PDB file of C-alpha atoms in Angstrom:
ATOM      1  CA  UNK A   1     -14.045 -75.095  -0.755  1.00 88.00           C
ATOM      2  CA  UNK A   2     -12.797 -75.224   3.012  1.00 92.00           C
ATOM      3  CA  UNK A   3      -9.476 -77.243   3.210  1.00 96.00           C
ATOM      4  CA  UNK A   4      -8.960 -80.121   5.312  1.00 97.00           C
ATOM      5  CA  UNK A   5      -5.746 -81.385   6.932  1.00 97.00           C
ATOM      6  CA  UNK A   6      -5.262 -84.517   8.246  1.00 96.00           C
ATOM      7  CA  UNK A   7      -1.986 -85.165  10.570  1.00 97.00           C
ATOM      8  CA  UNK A   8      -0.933 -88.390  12.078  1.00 95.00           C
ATOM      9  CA  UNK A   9       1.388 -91.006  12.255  1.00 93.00           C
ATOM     10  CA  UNK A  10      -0.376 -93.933  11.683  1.00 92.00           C
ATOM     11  CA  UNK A  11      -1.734 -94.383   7.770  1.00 91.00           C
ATOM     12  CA  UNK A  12      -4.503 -96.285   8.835  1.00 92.00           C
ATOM     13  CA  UNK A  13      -6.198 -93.683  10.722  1.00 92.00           C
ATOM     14  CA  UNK A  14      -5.368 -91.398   8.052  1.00 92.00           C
ATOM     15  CA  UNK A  15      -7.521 -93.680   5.469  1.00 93.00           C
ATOM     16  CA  UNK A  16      -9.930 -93.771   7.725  1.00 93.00           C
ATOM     17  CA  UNK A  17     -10.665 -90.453   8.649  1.00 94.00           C
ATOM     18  CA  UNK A  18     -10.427 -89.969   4.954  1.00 93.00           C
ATOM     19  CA  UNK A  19     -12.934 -92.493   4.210  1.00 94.00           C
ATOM     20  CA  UNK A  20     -15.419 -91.703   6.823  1.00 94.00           C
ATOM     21  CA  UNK A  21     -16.975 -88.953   5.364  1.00 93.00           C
ATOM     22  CA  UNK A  22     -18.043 -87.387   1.960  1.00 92.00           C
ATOM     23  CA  UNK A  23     -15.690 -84.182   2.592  1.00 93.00           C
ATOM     24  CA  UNK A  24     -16.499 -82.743  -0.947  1.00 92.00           C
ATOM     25  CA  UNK A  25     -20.611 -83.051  -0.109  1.00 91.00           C
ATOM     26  CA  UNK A  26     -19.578 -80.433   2.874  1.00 90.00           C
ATOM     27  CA  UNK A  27     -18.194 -78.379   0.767  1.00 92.00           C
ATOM     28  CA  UNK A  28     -14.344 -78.957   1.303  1.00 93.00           C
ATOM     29  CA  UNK A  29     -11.137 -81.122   0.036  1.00 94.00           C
ATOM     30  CA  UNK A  30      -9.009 -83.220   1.451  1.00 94.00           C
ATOM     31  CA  UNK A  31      -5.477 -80.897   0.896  1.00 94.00           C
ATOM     32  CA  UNK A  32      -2.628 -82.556   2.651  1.00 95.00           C
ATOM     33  CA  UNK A  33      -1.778 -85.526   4.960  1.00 95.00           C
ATOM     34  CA  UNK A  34       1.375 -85.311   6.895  1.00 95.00           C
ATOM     35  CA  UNK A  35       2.914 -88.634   9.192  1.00 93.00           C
ATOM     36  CA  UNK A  36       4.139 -86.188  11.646  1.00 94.00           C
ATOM     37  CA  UNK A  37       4.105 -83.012  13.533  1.00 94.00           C
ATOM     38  CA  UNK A  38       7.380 -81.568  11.877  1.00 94.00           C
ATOM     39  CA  UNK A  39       6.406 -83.018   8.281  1.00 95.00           C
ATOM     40  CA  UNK A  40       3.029 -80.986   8.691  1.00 96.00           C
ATOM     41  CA  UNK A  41       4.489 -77.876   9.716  1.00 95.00           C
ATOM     42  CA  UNK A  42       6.153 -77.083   6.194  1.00 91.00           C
ATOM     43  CA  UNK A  43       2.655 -78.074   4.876  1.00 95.00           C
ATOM     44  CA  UNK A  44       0.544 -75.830   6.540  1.00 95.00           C
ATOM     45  CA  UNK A  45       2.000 -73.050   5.629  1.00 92.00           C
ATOM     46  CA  UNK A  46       1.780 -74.249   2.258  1.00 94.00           C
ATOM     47  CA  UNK A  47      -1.486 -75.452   2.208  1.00 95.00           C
ATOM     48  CA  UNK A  48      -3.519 -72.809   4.929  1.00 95.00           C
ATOM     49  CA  UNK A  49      -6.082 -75.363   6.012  1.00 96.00           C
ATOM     50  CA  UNK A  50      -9.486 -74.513   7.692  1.00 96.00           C
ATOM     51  CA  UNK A  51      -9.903 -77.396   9.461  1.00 97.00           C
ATOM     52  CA  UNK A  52      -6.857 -79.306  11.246  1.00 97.00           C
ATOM     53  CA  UNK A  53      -6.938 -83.114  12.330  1.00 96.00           C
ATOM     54  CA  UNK A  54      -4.124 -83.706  14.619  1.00 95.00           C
ATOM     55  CA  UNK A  55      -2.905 -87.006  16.566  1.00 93.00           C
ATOM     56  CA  UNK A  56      -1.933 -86.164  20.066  1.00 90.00           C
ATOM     57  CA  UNK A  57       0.840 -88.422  20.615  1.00 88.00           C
ATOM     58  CA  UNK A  58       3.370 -88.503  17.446  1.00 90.00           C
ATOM     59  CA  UNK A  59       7.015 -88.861  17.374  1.00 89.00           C
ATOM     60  CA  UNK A  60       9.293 -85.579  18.213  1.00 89.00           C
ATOM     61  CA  UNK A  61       6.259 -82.826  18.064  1.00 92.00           C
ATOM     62  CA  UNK A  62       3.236 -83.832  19.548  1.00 91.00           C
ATOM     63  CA  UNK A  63      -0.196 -82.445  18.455  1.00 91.00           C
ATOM     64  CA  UNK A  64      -0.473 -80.367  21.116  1.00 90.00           C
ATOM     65  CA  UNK A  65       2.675 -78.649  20.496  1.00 93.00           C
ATOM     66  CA  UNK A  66       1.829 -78.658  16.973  1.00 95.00           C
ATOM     67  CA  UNK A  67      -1.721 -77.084  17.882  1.00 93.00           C
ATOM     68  CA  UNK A  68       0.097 -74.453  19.891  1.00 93.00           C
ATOM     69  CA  UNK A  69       2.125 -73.314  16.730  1.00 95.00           C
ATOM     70  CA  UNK A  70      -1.085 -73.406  14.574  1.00 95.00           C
ATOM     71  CA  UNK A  71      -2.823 -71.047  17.137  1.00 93.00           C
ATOM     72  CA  UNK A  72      -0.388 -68.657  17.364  1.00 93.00           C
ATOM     73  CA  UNK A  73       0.373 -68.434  13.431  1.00 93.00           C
ATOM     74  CA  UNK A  74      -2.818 -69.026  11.604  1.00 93.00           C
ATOM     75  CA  UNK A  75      -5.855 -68.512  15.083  1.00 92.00           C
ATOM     76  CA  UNK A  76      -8.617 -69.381  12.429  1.00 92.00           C
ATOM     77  CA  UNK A  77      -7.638 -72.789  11.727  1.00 95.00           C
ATOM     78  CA  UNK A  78     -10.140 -74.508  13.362  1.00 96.00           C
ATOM     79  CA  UNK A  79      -7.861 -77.727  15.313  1.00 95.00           C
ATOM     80  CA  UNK A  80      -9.275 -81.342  16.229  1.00 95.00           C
ATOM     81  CA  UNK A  81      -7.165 -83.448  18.409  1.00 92.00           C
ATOM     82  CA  UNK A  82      -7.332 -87.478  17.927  1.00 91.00           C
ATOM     83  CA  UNK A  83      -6.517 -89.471  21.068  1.00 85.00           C
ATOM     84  CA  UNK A  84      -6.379 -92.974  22.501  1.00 81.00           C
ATOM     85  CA  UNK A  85      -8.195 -91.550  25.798  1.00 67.00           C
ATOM     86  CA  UNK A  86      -9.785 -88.776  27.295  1.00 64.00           C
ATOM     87  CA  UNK A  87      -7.423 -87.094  29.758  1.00 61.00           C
ATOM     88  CA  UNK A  88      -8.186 -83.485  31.807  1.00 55.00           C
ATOM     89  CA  UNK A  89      -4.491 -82.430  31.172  1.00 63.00           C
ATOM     90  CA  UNK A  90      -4.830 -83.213  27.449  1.00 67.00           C
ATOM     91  CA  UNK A  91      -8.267 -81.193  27.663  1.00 65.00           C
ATOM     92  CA  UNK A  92      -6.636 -77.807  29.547  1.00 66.00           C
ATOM     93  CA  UNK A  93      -3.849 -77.824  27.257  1.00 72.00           C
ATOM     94  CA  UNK A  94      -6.050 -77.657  24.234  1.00 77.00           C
ATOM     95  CA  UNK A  95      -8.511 -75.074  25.496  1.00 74.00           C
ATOM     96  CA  UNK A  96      -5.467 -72.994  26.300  1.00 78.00           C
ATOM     97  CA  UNK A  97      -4.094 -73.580  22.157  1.00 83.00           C
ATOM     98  CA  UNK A  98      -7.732 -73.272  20.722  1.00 81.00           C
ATOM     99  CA  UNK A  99      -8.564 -76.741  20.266  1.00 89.00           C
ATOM    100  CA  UNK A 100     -12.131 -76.771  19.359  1.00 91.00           C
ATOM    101  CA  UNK A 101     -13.056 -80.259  19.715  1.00 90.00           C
ATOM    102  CA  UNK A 102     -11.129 -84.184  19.970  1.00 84.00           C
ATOM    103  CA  UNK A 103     -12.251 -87.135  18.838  1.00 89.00           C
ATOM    104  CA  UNK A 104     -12.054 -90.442  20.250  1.00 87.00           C
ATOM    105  CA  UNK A 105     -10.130 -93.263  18.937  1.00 87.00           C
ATOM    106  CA  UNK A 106     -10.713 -95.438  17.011  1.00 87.00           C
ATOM    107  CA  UNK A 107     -12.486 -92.625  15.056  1.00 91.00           C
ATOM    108  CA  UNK A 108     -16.518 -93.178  14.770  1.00 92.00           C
ATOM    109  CA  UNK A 109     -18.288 -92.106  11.764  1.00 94.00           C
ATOM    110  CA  UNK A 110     -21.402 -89.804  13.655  1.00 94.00           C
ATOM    111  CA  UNK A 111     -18.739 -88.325  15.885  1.00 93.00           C
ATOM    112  CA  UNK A 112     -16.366 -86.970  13.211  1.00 95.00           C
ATOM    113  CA  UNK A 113     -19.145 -86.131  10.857  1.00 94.00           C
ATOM    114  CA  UNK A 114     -20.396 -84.060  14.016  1.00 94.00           C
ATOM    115  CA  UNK A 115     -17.306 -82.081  14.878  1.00 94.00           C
ATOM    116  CA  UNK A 116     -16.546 -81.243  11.060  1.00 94.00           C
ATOM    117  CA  UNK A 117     -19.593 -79.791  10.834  1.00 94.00           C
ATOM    118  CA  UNK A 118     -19.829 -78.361  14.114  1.00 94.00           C
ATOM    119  CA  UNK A 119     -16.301 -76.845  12.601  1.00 95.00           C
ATOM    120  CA  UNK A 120     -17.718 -75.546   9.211  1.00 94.00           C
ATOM    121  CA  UNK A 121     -20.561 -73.433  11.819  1.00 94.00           C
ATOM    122  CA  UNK A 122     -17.393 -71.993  13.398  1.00 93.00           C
ATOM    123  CA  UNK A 123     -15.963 -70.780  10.667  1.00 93.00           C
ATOM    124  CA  UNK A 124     -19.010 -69.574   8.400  1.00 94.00           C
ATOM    125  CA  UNK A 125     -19.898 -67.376  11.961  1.00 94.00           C
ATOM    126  CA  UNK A 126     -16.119 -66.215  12.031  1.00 92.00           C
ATOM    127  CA  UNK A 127     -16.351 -65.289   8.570  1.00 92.00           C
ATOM    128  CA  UNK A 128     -19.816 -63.573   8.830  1.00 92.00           C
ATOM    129  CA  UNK A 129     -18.436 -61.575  12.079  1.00 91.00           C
ATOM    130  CA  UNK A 130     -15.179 -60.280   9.869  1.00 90.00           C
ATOM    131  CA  UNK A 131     -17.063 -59.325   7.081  1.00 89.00           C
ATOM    132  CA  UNK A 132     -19.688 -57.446   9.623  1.00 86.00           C
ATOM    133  CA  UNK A 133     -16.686 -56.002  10.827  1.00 87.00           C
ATOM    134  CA  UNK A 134     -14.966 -55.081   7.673  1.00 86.00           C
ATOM    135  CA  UNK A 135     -18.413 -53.779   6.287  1.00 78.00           C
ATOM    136  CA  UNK A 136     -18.589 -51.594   9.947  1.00 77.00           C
ATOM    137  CA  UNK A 137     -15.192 -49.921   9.125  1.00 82.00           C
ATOM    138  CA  UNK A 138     -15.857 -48.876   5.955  1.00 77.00           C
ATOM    139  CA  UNK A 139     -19.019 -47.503   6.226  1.00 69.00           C
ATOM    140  CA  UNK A 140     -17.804 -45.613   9.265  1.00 75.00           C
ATOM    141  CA  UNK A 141     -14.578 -44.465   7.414  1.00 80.00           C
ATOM    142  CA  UNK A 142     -17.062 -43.270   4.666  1.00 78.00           C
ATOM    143  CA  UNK A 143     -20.315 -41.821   6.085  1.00 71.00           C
ATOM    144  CA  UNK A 144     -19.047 -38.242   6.587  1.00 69.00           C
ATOM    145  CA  UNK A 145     -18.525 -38.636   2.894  1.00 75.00           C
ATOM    146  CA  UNK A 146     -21.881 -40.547   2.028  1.00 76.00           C
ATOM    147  CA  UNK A 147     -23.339 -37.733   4.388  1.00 71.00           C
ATOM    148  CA  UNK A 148     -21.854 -34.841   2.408  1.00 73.00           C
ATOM    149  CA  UNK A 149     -23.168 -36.451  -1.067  1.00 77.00           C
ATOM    150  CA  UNK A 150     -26.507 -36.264   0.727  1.00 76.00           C
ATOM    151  CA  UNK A 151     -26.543 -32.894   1.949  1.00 76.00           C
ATOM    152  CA  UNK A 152     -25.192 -32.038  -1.781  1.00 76.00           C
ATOM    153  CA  UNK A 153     -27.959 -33.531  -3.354  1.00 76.00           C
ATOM    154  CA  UNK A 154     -30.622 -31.696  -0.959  1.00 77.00           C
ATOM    155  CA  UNK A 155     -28.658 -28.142  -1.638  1.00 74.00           C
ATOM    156  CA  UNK A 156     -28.482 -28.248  -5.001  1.00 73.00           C
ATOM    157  CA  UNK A 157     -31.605 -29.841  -6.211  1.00 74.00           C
ATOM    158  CA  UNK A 158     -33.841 -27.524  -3.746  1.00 73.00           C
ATOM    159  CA  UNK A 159     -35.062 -30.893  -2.267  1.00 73.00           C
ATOM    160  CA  UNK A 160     -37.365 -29.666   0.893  1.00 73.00           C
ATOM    161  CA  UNK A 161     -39.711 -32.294   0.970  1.00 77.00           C
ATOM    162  CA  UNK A 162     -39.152 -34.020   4.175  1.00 76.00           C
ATOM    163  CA  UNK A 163     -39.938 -37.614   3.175  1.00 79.00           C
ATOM    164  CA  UNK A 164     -38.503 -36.881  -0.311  1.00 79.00           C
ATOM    165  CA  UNK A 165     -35.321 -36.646   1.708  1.00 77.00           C
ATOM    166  CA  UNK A 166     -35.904 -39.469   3.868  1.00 78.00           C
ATOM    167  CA  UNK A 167     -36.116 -41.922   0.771  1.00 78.00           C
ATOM    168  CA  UNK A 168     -32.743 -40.150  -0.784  1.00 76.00           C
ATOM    169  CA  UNK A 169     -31.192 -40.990   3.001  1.00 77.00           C
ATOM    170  CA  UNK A 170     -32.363 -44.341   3.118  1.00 76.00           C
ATOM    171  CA  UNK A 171     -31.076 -45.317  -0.510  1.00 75.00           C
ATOM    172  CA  UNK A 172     -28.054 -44.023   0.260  1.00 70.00           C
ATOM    173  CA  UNK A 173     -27.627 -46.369   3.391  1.00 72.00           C
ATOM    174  CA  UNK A 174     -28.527 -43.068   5.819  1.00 72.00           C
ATOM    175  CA  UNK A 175     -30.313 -42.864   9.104  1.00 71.00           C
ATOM    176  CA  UNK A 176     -31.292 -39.282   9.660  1.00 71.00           C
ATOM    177  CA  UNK A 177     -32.521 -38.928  13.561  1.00 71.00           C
ATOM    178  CA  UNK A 178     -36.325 -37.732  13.372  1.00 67.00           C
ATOM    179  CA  UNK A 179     -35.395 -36.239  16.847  1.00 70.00           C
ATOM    180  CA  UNK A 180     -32.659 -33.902  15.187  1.00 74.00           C
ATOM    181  CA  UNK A 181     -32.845 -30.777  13.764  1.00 76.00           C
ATOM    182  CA  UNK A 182     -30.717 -30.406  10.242  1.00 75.00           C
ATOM    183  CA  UNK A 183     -29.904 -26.596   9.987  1.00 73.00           C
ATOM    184  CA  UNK A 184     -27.469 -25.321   6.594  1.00 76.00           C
ATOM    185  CA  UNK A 185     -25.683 -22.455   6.155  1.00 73.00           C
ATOM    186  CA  UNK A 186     -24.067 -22.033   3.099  1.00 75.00           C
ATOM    187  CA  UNK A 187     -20.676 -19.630   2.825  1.00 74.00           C
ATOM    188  CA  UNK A 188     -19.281 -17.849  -0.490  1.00 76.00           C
ATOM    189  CA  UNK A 189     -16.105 -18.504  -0.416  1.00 76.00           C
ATOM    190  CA  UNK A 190     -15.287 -16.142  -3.022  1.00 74.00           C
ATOM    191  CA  UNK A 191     -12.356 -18.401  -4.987  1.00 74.00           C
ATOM    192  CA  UNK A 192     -10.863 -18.617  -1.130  1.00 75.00           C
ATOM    193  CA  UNK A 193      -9.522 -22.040  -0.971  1.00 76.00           C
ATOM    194  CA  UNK A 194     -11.838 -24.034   0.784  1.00 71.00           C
ATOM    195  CA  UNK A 195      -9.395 -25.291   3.413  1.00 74.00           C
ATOM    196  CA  UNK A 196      -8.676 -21.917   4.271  1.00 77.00           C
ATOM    197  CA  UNK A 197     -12.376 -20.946   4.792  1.00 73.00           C
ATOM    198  CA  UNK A 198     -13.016 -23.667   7.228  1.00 72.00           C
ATOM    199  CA  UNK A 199      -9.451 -23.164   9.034  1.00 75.00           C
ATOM    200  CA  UNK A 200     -11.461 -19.197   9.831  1.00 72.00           C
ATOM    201  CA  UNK A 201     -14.872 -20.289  10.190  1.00 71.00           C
ATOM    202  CA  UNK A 202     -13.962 -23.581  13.002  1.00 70.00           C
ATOM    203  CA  UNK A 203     -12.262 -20.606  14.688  1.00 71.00           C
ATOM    204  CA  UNK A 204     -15.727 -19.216  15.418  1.00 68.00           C
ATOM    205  CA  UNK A 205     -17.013 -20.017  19.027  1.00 64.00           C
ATOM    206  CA  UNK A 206     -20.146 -21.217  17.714  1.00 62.00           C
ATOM    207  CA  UNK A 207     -18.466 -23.645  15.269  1.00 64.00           C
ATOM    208  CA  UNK A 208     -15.838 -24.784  17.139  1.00 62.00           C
ATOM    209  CA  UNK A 209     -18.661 -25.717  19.892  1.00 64.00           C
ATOM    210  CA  UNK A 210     -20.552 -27.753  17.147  1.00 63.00           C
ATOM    211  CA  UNK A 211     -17.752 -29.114  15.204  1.00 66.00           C
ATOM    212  CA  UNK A 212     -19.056 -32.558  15.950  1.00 70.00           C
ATOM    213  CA  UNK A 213     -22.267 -32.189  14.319  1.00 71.00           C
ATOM    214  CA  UNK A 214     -21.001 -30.761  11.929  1.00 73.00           C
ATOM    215  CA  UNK A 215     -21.380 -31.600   7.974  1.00 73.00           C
ATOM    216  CA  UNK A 216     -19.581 -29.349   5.297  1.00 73.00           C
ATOM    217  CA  UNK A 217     -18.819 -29.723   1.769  1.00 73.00           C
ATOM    218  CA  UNK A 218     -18.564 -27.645  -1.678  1.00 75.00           C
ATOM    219  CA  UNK A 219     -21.567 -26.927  -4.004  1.00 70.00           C
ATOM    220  CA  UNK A 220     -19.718 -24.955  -6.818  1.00 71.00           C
ATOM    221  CA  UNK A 221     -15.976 -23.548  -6.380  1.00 73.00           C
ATOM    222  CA  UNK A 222     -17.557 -20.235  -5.045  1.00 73.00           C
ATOM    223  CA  UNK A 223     -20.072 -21.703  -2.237  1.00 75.00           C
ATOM    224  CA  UNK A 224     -19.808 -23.929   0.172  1.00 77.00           C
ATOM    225  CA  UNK A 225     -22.576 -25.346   2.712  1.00 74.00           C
ATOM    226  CA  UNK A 226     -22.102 -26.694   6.352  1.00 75.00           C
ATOM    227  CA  UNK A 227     -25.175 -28.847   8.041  1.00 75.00           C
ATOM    228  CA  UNK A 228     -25.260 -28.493  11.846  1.00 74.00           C
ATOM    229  CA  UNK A 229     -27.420 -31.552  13.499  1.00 75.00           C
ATOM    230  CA  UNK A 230     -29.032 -31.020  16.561  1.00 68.00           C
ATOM    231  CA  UNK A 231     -31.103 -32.577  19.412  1.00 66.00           C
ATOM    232  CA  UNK A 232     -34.757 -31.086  19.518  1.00 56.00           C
TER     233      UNK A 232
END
């Protein structure tokens, strides 16, 4: 469940903006109240809330300066401002700390119901564009392996059936370019470590011209293979 802060000074808006809506129907908790800026501070940290709702004006730290902390610390959080009145500094400040949205005091039910879940859209599409981005890394820090497996495969089962291949590619999370010639050439290594066969053969002209299009790996501890793609 998404966490939920709630920071202000006075108890009764606290209640209320408790009360106001069915937090665990949206999927997230009520985690921690704090009655100031300098209370909440040991609390986030504690408590890593999604969702902060700040007072502007508080005694000692005021929720801007508090937002301003949270942004630089924990940028994610997604930060709410409550406020007596709408004021154009108040507004430029909180752009500048990543304020997403302020609400209006006294606090309406449609309006606060409305930025929570404008919040929760935030942070699924944040959480969808890390995990696109994780996902992105690995499979680009693995595809020369994935590709290798492939090529393997192909080699060693005698697989020359075009589509046949096409299907192994695609199961295997693979785009081969119909554009694109695939061309092998398989080495015997004769019990040469491998390391030192490529450190001879990338020495080559040819290789060295191709070497990023180029595929290797080992089919037995004798042969090894290298697939050179290229443009049609």
């Amino acid at each position: 469940m998404w966490k939920v802060m709630i920071v202000d000074d006075e108890k009764l808006i606290c209640k209320l903006v408790q009360a106001l809506v069915e937090w665990d129907k949206l999927g997230m908790q009520m985690a921690a109240q704090a009655e100031n800026a300098i209370q909440a501070l040991d609390m986030l940290q504690q408590y890593r809330p999604d969702i902060l709702i700040t007072d502007i004006r508080m005694p000692g730290m005021d929720g801007l300066a508090l937002s301003k902390w949270v942004h630089e610390r924990s940028p994610r959080t997604v930060i709410l401002l409550l406020t007596c009145h709408a004021s154009f500094s108040y507004a430029q400040s909180a752009i500048r700390y990543g304020v997403m949205d302020y609400l209006l005091k006294p606090v309406i039910k449609t309006d606060l119901e409305q930025c929570v879940q404008k919040a929760i859209r935030l942070i699924q599409e944040e959480n969808k564009k890390i995990e696109t981005e994780n996902e992105a890394y690995h499979w680009k820090k693995n595809k020369p392996y994935i590709m290798e497996s492939l090529w393997h495969d192909v080699l060693v089962y005698h697989l020359d059936d075009e589509h046949l291949i096409q299907q192994r590619a695609h199961d295997m999370g693979l785009q081969l370019n119909a554009e694109e010639r695939y061309i092998p050439i398989l080495f015997e290594t004769r019990g040469k470590p491998t390391h030192e066969v490529m450190r001879i053969i990338s020495q080559l002209s040819f290789f060295e011209k191709e070497k990023d299009n180029c595929v290797w790996g080992c089919l037995d501890e004798n042969k090894m293979y290298c697939i050179i793609s290229k443009a049609d």
